[in-house]
Short mmCIF file of C-alpha atoms and ligand atoms in Angstrom, two decimals:
data_model
loop_
_atom_site.label_atom_id
_atom_site.label_comp_id
_atom_site.label_asym_id
_atom_site.label_seq_id
_atom_site.Cartn_x
_atom_site.Cartn_y
_atom_site.Cartn_z
CA MET A 1 33.66 99.78 58.67
CA ASP A 2 30.96 101.13 61.04
CA TYR A 3 31.90 101.93 64.63
CA TYR A 4 29.20 102.75 67.21
CA ILE A 5 30.21 105.35 69.78
CA THR A 6 28.08 106.42 72.75
CA CYS A 7 28.87 110.05 73.61
CA ILE A 8 28.39 111.64 77.02
CA PRO A 9 28.65 115.40 76.50
CA GLY A 10 27.95 115.89 80.24
CA ASP A 11 28.15 119.22 82.02
CA GLY A 12 30.13 122.46 81.97
CA ILE A 13 32.60 122.50 79.07
CA GLY A 14 31.70 118.85 78.27
CA PRO A 15 29.37 119.55 75.29
CA GLU A 16 31.93 121.95 73.72
CA ILE A 17 34.91 119.59 73.98
CA VAL A 18 32.94 116.53 72.81
CA ALA A 19 31.68 118.48 69.78
CA ALA A 20 35.30 119.37 68.90
CA ALA A 21 36.37 115.71 69.26
CA LYS A 22 33.50 114.58 66.98
CA LYS A 23 34.73 117.05 64.33
CA VAL A 24 38.14 115.41 64.45
CA LEU A 25 36.67 111.88 64.34
CA ASP A 26 34.57 112.89 61.33
CA ALA A 27 37.75 114.02 59.56
CA VAL A 28 39.34 110.63 60.36
CA ALA A 29 36.25 108.87 58.98
CA ARG A 30 36.45 110.86 55.71
CA LYS A 31 40.18 110.38 55.26
CA PHE A 32 40.35 106.66 56.12
CA GLY A 33 36.94 105.52 54.86
CA HIS A 34 35.28 104.63 58.18
CA SER A 35 31.89 105.50 59.58
CA PHE A 36 31.51 106.62 63.19
CA LYS A 37 27.91 106.53 64.40
CA TYR A 38 27.23 108.55 67.55
CA THR A 39 24.43 108.22 70.10
CA ASP A 40 24.36 110.78 72.90
CA ILE A 41 23.29 109.87 76.44
CA LEU A 42 22.80 112.08 79.48
CA MET A 43 24.92 111.70 82.59
CA GLY A 44 25.75 113.82 85.62
CA GLY A 45 23.96 117.11 86.16
CA ALA A 46 22.39 117.06 82.69
CA SER A 47 20.68 113.76 83.56
CA ILE A 48 19.64 114.98 87.04
CA ASP A 49 17.89 117.97 85.44
CA VAL A 50 15.90 115.75 83.06
CA HIS A 51 15.46 112.42 84.89
CA GLY A 52 16.16 113.28 88.54
CA VAL A 53 19.06 110.77 88.66
CA PRO A 54 22.66 111.09 87.41
CA LEU A 55 22.43 108.03 85.13
CA THR A 56 19.43 105.98 84.01
CA ASP A 57 19.43 102.23 83.28
CA GLU A 58 18.42 103.05 79.67
CA ALA A 59 21.55 105.20 79.31
CA ILE A 60 23.70 102.33 80.62
CA ALA A 61 22.06 99.94 78.13
CA THR A 62 22.87 102.36 75.28
CA ALA A 63 26.50 102.58 76.43
CA LYS A 64 26.78 98.78 76.68
CA ALA A 65 25.45 98.34 73.15
CA ALA A 66 28.17 100.59 71.66
CA ASP A 67 31.76 99.75 70.67
CA ALA A 68 33.12 102.47 72.99
CA VAL A 69 32.09 105.49 75.04
CA LEU A 70 33.49 109.01 74.58
CA MET A 71 32.84 111.32 77.48
CA GLY A 72 33.33 115.04 78.09
CA SER A 73 33.09 115.68 81.80
CA ILE A 74 30.42 115.86 84.45
CA GLY A 75 29.72 117.95 87.52
CA GLY A 76 29.14 121.58 88.38
CA ASP A 77 30.48 124.14 90.81
CA THR A 78 30.51 122.10 94.02
CA ASN A 79 29.91 125.22 96.16
CA THR A 80 27.00 126.77 94.27
CA SER A 81 25.31 124.14 92.09
CA PRO A 82 21.98 122.75 93.40
CA TRP A 83 23.18 119.28 92.29
CA TYR A 84 25.42 119.22 95.40
CA LYS A 85 22.49 119.78 97.77
CA LEU A 86 21.26 116.27 96.83
CA GLU A 87 22.28 113.20 98.82
CA PRO A 88 25.65 111.77 97.61
CA SER A 89 24.10 108.86 95.66
CA LYS A 90 22.07 111.34 93.54
CA ARG A 91 24.91 113.78 92.73
CA PRO A 92 26.60 113.99 89.30
CA GLU A 93 29.71 111.97 90.27
CA ALA A 94 27.51 109.00 91.30
CA GLY A 95 26.73 108.60 87.59
CA LEU A 96 30.42 108.13 86.81
CA LEU A 97 30.88 105.51 89.54
CA LYS A 98 27.75 103.71 88.32
CA ILE A 99 28.82 103.56 84.68
CA ARG A 100 32.35 102.39 85.59
CA LYS A 101 30.85 99.56 87.64
CA ALA A 102 28.20 98.65 85.06
CA LEU A 103 30.79 98.45 82.28
CA ASN A 104 33.29 96.56 84.49
CA LEU A 105 36.08 99.03 83.74
CA PHE A 106 39.02 97.66 85.72
CA ALA A 107 41.98 99.19 83.85
CA ASN A 108 42.66 102.91 83.96
CA LEU A 109 45.11 104.41 81.47
CA ARG A 110 46.54 107.86 82.07
CA PRO A 111 49.14 108.98 79.54
CA ALA A 112 51.55 111.80 80.39
CA VAL A 113 53.15 113.26 77.29
CA LEU A 114 55.34 116.33 77.04
CA PHE A 115 54.82 117.97 73.66
CA ASP A 116 58.17 119.51 72.51
CA ASP A 117 56.48 122.82 71.76
CA LEU A 118 54.91 122.99 75.22
CA ALA A 119 58.11 122.23 77.14
CA ASP A 120 57.83 125.70 78.75
CA ALA A 121 54.80 124.48 80.71
CA CYS A 122 56.77 121.53 82.18
CA VAL A 123 57.53 122.11 85.84
CA LEU A 124 60.76 120.07 85.78
CA LYS A 125 64.31 121.34 85.23
CA LYS A 126 65.12 122.42 81.67
CA GLU A 127 67.64 119.58 81.06
CA ILE A 128 64.98 117.00 82.06
CA CYS A 129 62.23 118.62 79.91
CA GLU A 130 64.58 118.75 76.92
CA LYS A 131 64.72 114.93 76.84
CA GLY A 132 60.89 114.87 76.57
CA PHE A 133 58.69 112.03 77.82
CA ASP A 134 55.77 109.93 76.64
CA LEU A 135 54.52 107.43 79.21
CA VAL A 136 51.25 105.81 80.21
CA ILE A 137 50.24 104.63 83.65
CA VAL A 138 48.11 101.47 83.65
CA ARG A 139 46.34 101.42 87.01
CA GLU A 140 44.22 98.61 88.45
CA LEU A 141 40.92 100.30 89.25
CA THR A 142 38.61 97.89 91.05
CA GLY A 143 40.68 96.11 93.71
CA GLY A 144 43.25 96.75 96.43
CA LEU A 145 43.02 99.04 99.43
CA TYR A 146 40.11 101.16 98.16
CA PHE A 147 37.83 98.10 97.90
CA GLY A 148 39.11 95.96 100.81
CA GLU A 149 37.35 95.39 104.12
CA ARG A 150 37.61 98.31 106.51
CA LYS A 151 36.49 99.22 109.98
CA THR A 152 36.95 101.84 112.67
CA TYR A 153 36.69 100.75 116.31
CA THR A 154 37.90 101.47 119.79
CA ASP A 155 40.56 99.16 121.22
CA ASN A 156 41.03 99.58 124.98
CA GLY A 157 39.80 103.16 124.71
CA VAL A 158 42.09 103.94 121.71
CA ARG A 159 40.43 104.87 118.42
CA THR A 160 41.70 102.47 115.77
CA ALA A 161 41.04 101.98 112.03
CA VAL A 162 41.90 99.15 109.62
CA ASP A 163 41.91 99.02 105.82
CA THR A 164 42.69 95.82 103.94
CA LEU A 165 44.85 95.54 100.81
CA LYS A 166 43.88 92.36 98.99
CA TYR A 167 44.58 91.16 95.44
CA ASP A 168 44.08 87.73 93.93
CA GLU A 169 46.11 86.34 91.05
CA LYS A 170 43.23 86.70 88.56
CA GLU A 171 42.90 90.43 89.24
CA ILE A 172 46.66 90.89 88.84
CA LYS A 173 46.85 88.77 85.69
CA ARG A 174 44.10 90.62 83.79
CA ILE A 175 45.62 94.07 84.43
CA ALA A 176 49.14 92.78 83.65
CA VAL A 177 47.91 91.37 80.32
CA LYS A 178 46.41 94.80 79.49
CA ALA A 179 49.71 96.52 80.27
CA PHE A 180 51.75 94.14 78.09
CA GLU A 181 49.24 94.44 75.23
CA ILE A 182 49.47 98.24 75.47
CA ALA A 183 53.28 98.10 75.54
CA LYS A 184 53.18 96.11 72.28
CA LYS A 185 51.37 99.07 70.67
CA ARG A 186 53.99 101.49 72.07
CA ARG A 187 57.71 101.02 72.80
CA ASN A 188 57.68 97.48 74.24
CA LYS A 189 58.63 98.28 77.82
CA VAL A 190 56.70 97.65 81.06
CA THR A 191 57.81 98.94 84.46
CA SER A 192 55.79 97.13 87.13
CA VAL A 193 55.58 99.18 90.31
CA ASP A 194 55.04 97.63 93.74
CA LYS A 195 56.30 97.58 97.31
CA ALA A 196 57.55 93.98 97.25
CA ASN A 197 60.16 94.66 99.95
CA VAL A 198 57.31 95.07 102.47
CA LEU A 199 53.90 93.90 101.24
CA ASP A 200 52.70 90.34 100.58
CA SER A 201 50.21 91.65 98.01
CA SER A 202 53.17 93.19 96.14
CA ARG A 203 55.15 89.96 96.25
CA LEU A 204 52.20 88.13 94.66
CA TRP A 205 51.88 91.03 92.19
CA ARG A 206 55.52 90.64 91.16
CA ALA A 207 55.26 86.84 90.80
CA VAL A 208 52.13 87.02 88.61
CA VAL A 209 53.55 89.85 86.46
CA ASN A 210 56.67 87.72 85.88
CA GLU A 211 54.46 84.79 84.78
CA VAL A 212 52.48 86.99 82.36
CA SER A 213 55.70 88.45 80.92
CA ALA A 214 56.71 84.97 79.71
CA ASP A 215 53.97 85.32 77.05
CA TYR A 216 55.44 88.62 75.82
CA PRO A 217 59.12 87.96 74.99
CA GLU A 218 59.25 91.11 72.82
CA VAL A 219 58.37 93.33 75.82
CA THR A 220 61.09 94.25 78.33
CA LEU A 221 59.89 94.01 81.94
CA GLU A 222 61.46 95.77 84.91
CA HIS A 223 60.25 96.00 88.50
CA MET A 224 60.50 99.18 90.53
CA LEU A 225 59.54 100.02 94.11
CA VAL A 226 56.83 102.67 94.34
CA ASP A 227 58.92 105.13 96.38
CA ASN A 228 61.69 104.94 93.79
CA CYS A 229 59.15 105.36 90.96
CA ALA A 230 57.81 108.56 92.57
CA MET A 231 61.39 109.92 92.52
CA GLN A 232 62.22 108.68 89.02
CA LEU A 233 59.12 110.39 87.58
CA VAL A 234 60.58 113.79 88.46
CA LYS A 235 64.24 112.81 87.90
CA ASP A 236 64.02 111.12 84.50
CA PRO A 237 60.47 110.47 83.17
CA SER A 238 61.93 109.68 79.71
CA GLN A 239 62.94 106.21 81.00
CA PHE A 240 59.28 105.08 81.18
CA ASP A 241 56.98 103.64 78.53
CA VAL A 242 54.20 101.70 80.35
CA ILE A 243 54.00 101.87 84.15
CA LEU A 244 51.85 99.02 85.53
CA THR A 245 50.62 99.33 89.07
CA GLU A 246 47.89 98.61 91.61
CA ASN A 247 45.02 100.90 92.56
CA MET A 248 46.38 103.20 95.28
CA PHE A 249 49.93 103.49 93.91
CA GLY A 250 48.41 104.26 90.50
CA ASP A 251 46.11 106.91 91.94
CA ILE A 252 49.05 108.80 93.40
CA LEU A 253 51.57 108.24 90.58
CA SER A 254 49.10 109.20 87.82
CA ASP A 255 48.44 112.57 89.45
CA GLU A 256 52.18 113.11 89.83
CA ALA A 257 52.76 112.19 86.19
CA SER A 258 49.97 114.56 85.03
CA MET A 259 51.41 117.44 87.01
CA ILE A 260 54.85 117.23 85.44
CA THR A 261 53.41 117.98 81.99
CA GLY A 262 51.98 121.24 83.36
CA SER A 263 48.99 121.35 80.95
CA ILE A 264 45.68 120.08 82.37
CA GLY A 265 43.84 120.71 79.09
CA MET A 266 46.10 118.23 77.24
CA LEU A 267 45.73 115.11 79.40
CA SER A 268 43.66 112.21 78.07
CA SER A 269 42.55 109.04 79.83
CA ALA A 270 40.80 105.73 79.25
CA SER A 271 39.16 103.04 81.35
CA LEU A 272 38.97 99.57 79.80
CA ASN A 273 37.28 96.25 80.54
CA GLU A 274 38.32 92.72 79.64
CA THR A 275 37.22 93.10 76.02
CA LYS A 276 38.24 95.93 73.70
CA PHE A 277 35.49 98.13 75.12
CA GLY A 278 36.51 101.35 76.89
CA LEU A 279 35.34 104.69 78.22
CA TYR A 280 37.50 107.58 77.04
CA GLU A 281 37.55 110.97 78.74
CA PRO A 282 39.86 113.90 79.49
CA SER A 283 41.61 113.82 82.88
CA HIS A 284 40.26 117.23 83.79
CA GLY A 285 36.78 118.11 85.12
CA SER A 286 33.88 120.10 83.73
CA ALA A 287 35.51 123.51 84.35
CA PRO A 288 32.23 125.31 85.18
CA ASP A 289 34.18 128.58 85.50
CA ILE A 290 34.76 128.70 81.72
CA ALA A 291 31.71 126.76 80.45
CA GLY A 292 29.87 128.20 77.45
CA LYS A 293 32.61 130.75 76.69
CA ASP A 294 34.26 128.82 73.84
CA ILE A 295 37.69 129.05 75.50
CA ALA A 296 38.13 125.47 76.79
CA ASN A 297 40.99 123.40 75.44
CA PRO A 298 39.49 120.39 73.59
CA ILE A 299 42.85 118.64 73.07
CA ALA A 300 42.58 116.26 76.08
CA THR A 301 39.26 115.00 74.69
CA ILE A 302 40.62 114.80 71.14
CA LEU A 303 43.61 112.77 72.41
CA SER A 304 41.16 110.56 74.37
CA ALA A 305 39.36 109.93 71.07
CA ALA A 306 42.74 108.96 69.58
CA MET A 307 43.15 106.43 72.41
CA MET A 308 39.71 105.07 71.55
CA LEU A 309 40.81 104.54 67.94
CA ARG A 310 43.98 102.77 69.09
CA TYR A 311 42.74 100.61 71.98
CA SER A 312 39.07 99.88 71.21
CA PHE A 313 39.10 99.88 67.39
CA ASP A 314 42.73 98.82 66.67
CA LEU A 315 43.00 101.79 64.27
CA ASN A 316 46.65 102.65 64.92
CA LYS A 317 47.28 104.66 61.74
CA GLU A 318 44.20 106.73 62.43
CA ALA A 319 45.23 107.32 66.06
CA ASP A 320 48.69 108.41 64.88
CA ALA A 321 47.04 110.82 62.43
CA VAL A 322 45.07 112.49 65.25
CA GLU A 323 48.12 112.76 67.52
CA ASN A 324 50.25 114.14 64.67
CA ALA A 325 47.54 116.68 63.78
CA VAL A 326 47.54 117.92 67.39
CA ARG A 327 51.36 118.23 67.36
CA SER A 328 51.28 120.00 64.04
CA VAL A 329 48.71 122.63 65.13
CA ILE A 330 50.70 123.29 68.29
CA ARG A 331 53.94 123.53 66.31
CA LYS A 332 52.31 126.24 64.18
CA GLY A 333 51.97 128.32 67.34
CA ILE A 334 48.19 127.97 67.63
CA ARG A 335 46.99 127.72 71.23
CA THR A 336 43.87 127.82 73.36
CA LYS A 337 44.03 130.37 76.18
CA ASP A 338 45.14 127.90 78.89
CA ILE A 339 48.35 126.91 77.04
CA ALA A 340 49.10 130.24 75.36
CA SER A 341 52.02 132.43 76.24
CA GLU A 342 53.06 135.71 74.65
CA GLY A 343 53.43 135.73 70.88
CA PHE A 344 51.03 132.86 70.17
CA GLU A 345 47.79 132.97 68.22
CA THR A 346 44.90 132.19 70.59
CA VAL A 347 41.82 130.39 69.27
CA GLY A 348 38.60 129.14 70.87
CA CYS A 349 37.51 125.56 71.56
CA LYS A 350 35.48 125.22 68.35
CA ALA A 351 38.22 126.66 66.14
CA MET A 352 40.87 124.42 67.74
CA GLY A 353 38.74 121.35 66.91
CA GLU A 354 38.30 122.57 63.33
CA LEU A 355 42.01 123.29 62.85
CA ILE A 356 43.01 119.84 64.11
CA ALA A 357 40.34 118.26 61.86
CA GLU A 358 41.67 120.23 58.84
CA GLU A 359 45.19 119.06 59.62
CA ILE A 360 44.02 115.44 59.26
CA GLY A 361 42.89 116.32 55.76
P1 NAD B 1 38.47 121.12 86.67
O1 NAD B 1 39.45 120.17 86.08
O2 NAD B 1 37.13 121.16 86.07
O3 NAD B 1 39.06 122.62 86.61
C1 NAD B 1 40.27 123.00 87.26
C2 NAD B 1 40.82 124.26 86.55
O4 NAD B 1 41.35 123.89 85.28
C3 NAD B 1 39.77 125.32 86.28
O5 NAD B 1 40.33 126.60 86.42
C4 NAD B 1 39.37 125.09 84.83
O6 NAD B 1 38.91 126.26 84.17
C5 NAD B 1 40.68 124.59 84.23
N1 NAD B 1 40.44 123.64 83.13
C6 NAD B 1 40.03 122.35 83.25
N2 NAD B 1 39.88 121.80 82.05
C7 NAD B 1 40.21 122.75 81.15
C8 NAD B 1 40.25 122.78 79.72
N3 NAD B 1 39.94 121.72 78.96
N4 NAD B 1 40.63 123.94 79.12
C9 NAD B 1 40.97 125.01 79.84
N5 NAD B 1 40.96 125.04 81.19
C10 NAD B 1 40.57 123.92 81.83
O7 NAD B 1 38.41 120.78 88.23
P2 NAD B 1 37.40 121.36 89.36
O8 NAD B 1 37.17 122.80 89.14
O9 NAD B 1 38.01 120.89 90.63
O10 NAD B 1 36.05 120.56 89.14
C11 NAD B 1 34.93 121.07 88.45
C12 NAD B 1 33.86 120.00 88.37
O11 NAD B 1 34.34 118.90 87.59
C13 NAD B 1 33.46 119.40 89.73
O12 NAD B 1 32.08 119.20 89.74
C14 NAD B 1 34.20 118.08 89.77
O13 NAD B 1 33.56 117.13 90.59
C15 NAD B 1 34.12 117.68 88.30
N6 NAD B 1 35.12 116.70 87.86
C16 NAD B 1 34.69 115.78 86.94
C17 NAD B 1 35.57 114.85 86.44
C18 NAD B 1 35.06 113.88 85.43
O14 NAD B 1 34.06 114.15 84.77
N7 NAD B 1 35.70 112.72 85.27
C19 NAD B 1 36.92 114.85 86.84
C20 NAD B 1 37.34 115.84 87.75
C21 NAD B 1 36.43 116.77 88.25
#
């Protein structure tokens, strides 16, 4: 079958890591008899240099016409790049906000996986790392406190500010459905995180999540308060499969979950809309300090491509093959510089992509 993928190589290490991910996808296509057709678009600094804006309407139209979008990363050195002398709406990051809005990406997925062979990089105690973990945070991305009404004013001479946390049942339902669907492709467990002992929005959240769970009898649902979840992530992350939560809690918990793996070059992510369409990108930035040196770790982007296979194309076997190929290369002791320690063979970005592609066969 033909799958149409819009690629955003972007800035910094973006073009190198996207090229490595395409190599791996091409190996999947050969092995499993698919055809991936790529169209590149410009975004971020690369688009500013050519078009004067971080994302054109034509580029958005190309992305919308595809089955999914695979992105490297955008942005430059925020202290020295001329892109950051432009007004905020013309800077590279404005392109990312624009495409997320245009594609209606309301669900953000951030997996945190500890690879057995990289347990040394885990910042947690040895006995916790030894149990391993493989979880994904499903965060609501377009509602809640970050999008509510806000104002700053003076009340009887006292400076005062208000932010509003609002969710309606439709917003909660659509993200809950995503989380349960994702759990069905994983280990059938959802932990819904809220602050229902204090917040009305959380009490509605809990009620709607319970209603949605009735349609997924095979998935176990538990509720957890956000403060407890923050503790449990460092105490016993192996207990989690899918963590479902609202925008601000998800923002904080997903950074905490990324940190405990200890390897920024390994962390994938996805943003999905109501259909199967999604934008897949590494969690890290454009790493301008190492751009063009062929030393970036492409694995986060390759694992993002695996998520694309699983969640946008329903190609689970193919996604497993990519994830297993990554594990296998790491098990052989092959590392990029960022995850290497003494005694390991260090390879560049391009070679890492080729080795993972070869592993697929
Ligand atoms: P960064 O993630 O780019 O880099 C932080 C550190 O991690 C750097 O030392 C970098 O060399 C290293 N690193 C990151 N990815 C790596 C990889 N794959 N392999 C090896 N080492 C890697 O964060 P930053 O330096 O704060 O930001 C740089 C630029 O990226 C900024 O313009 C920022 O706005 C942008 N950014 C973009 C995105 C995105 O495209 N979604 C996300 C975050 C930051």
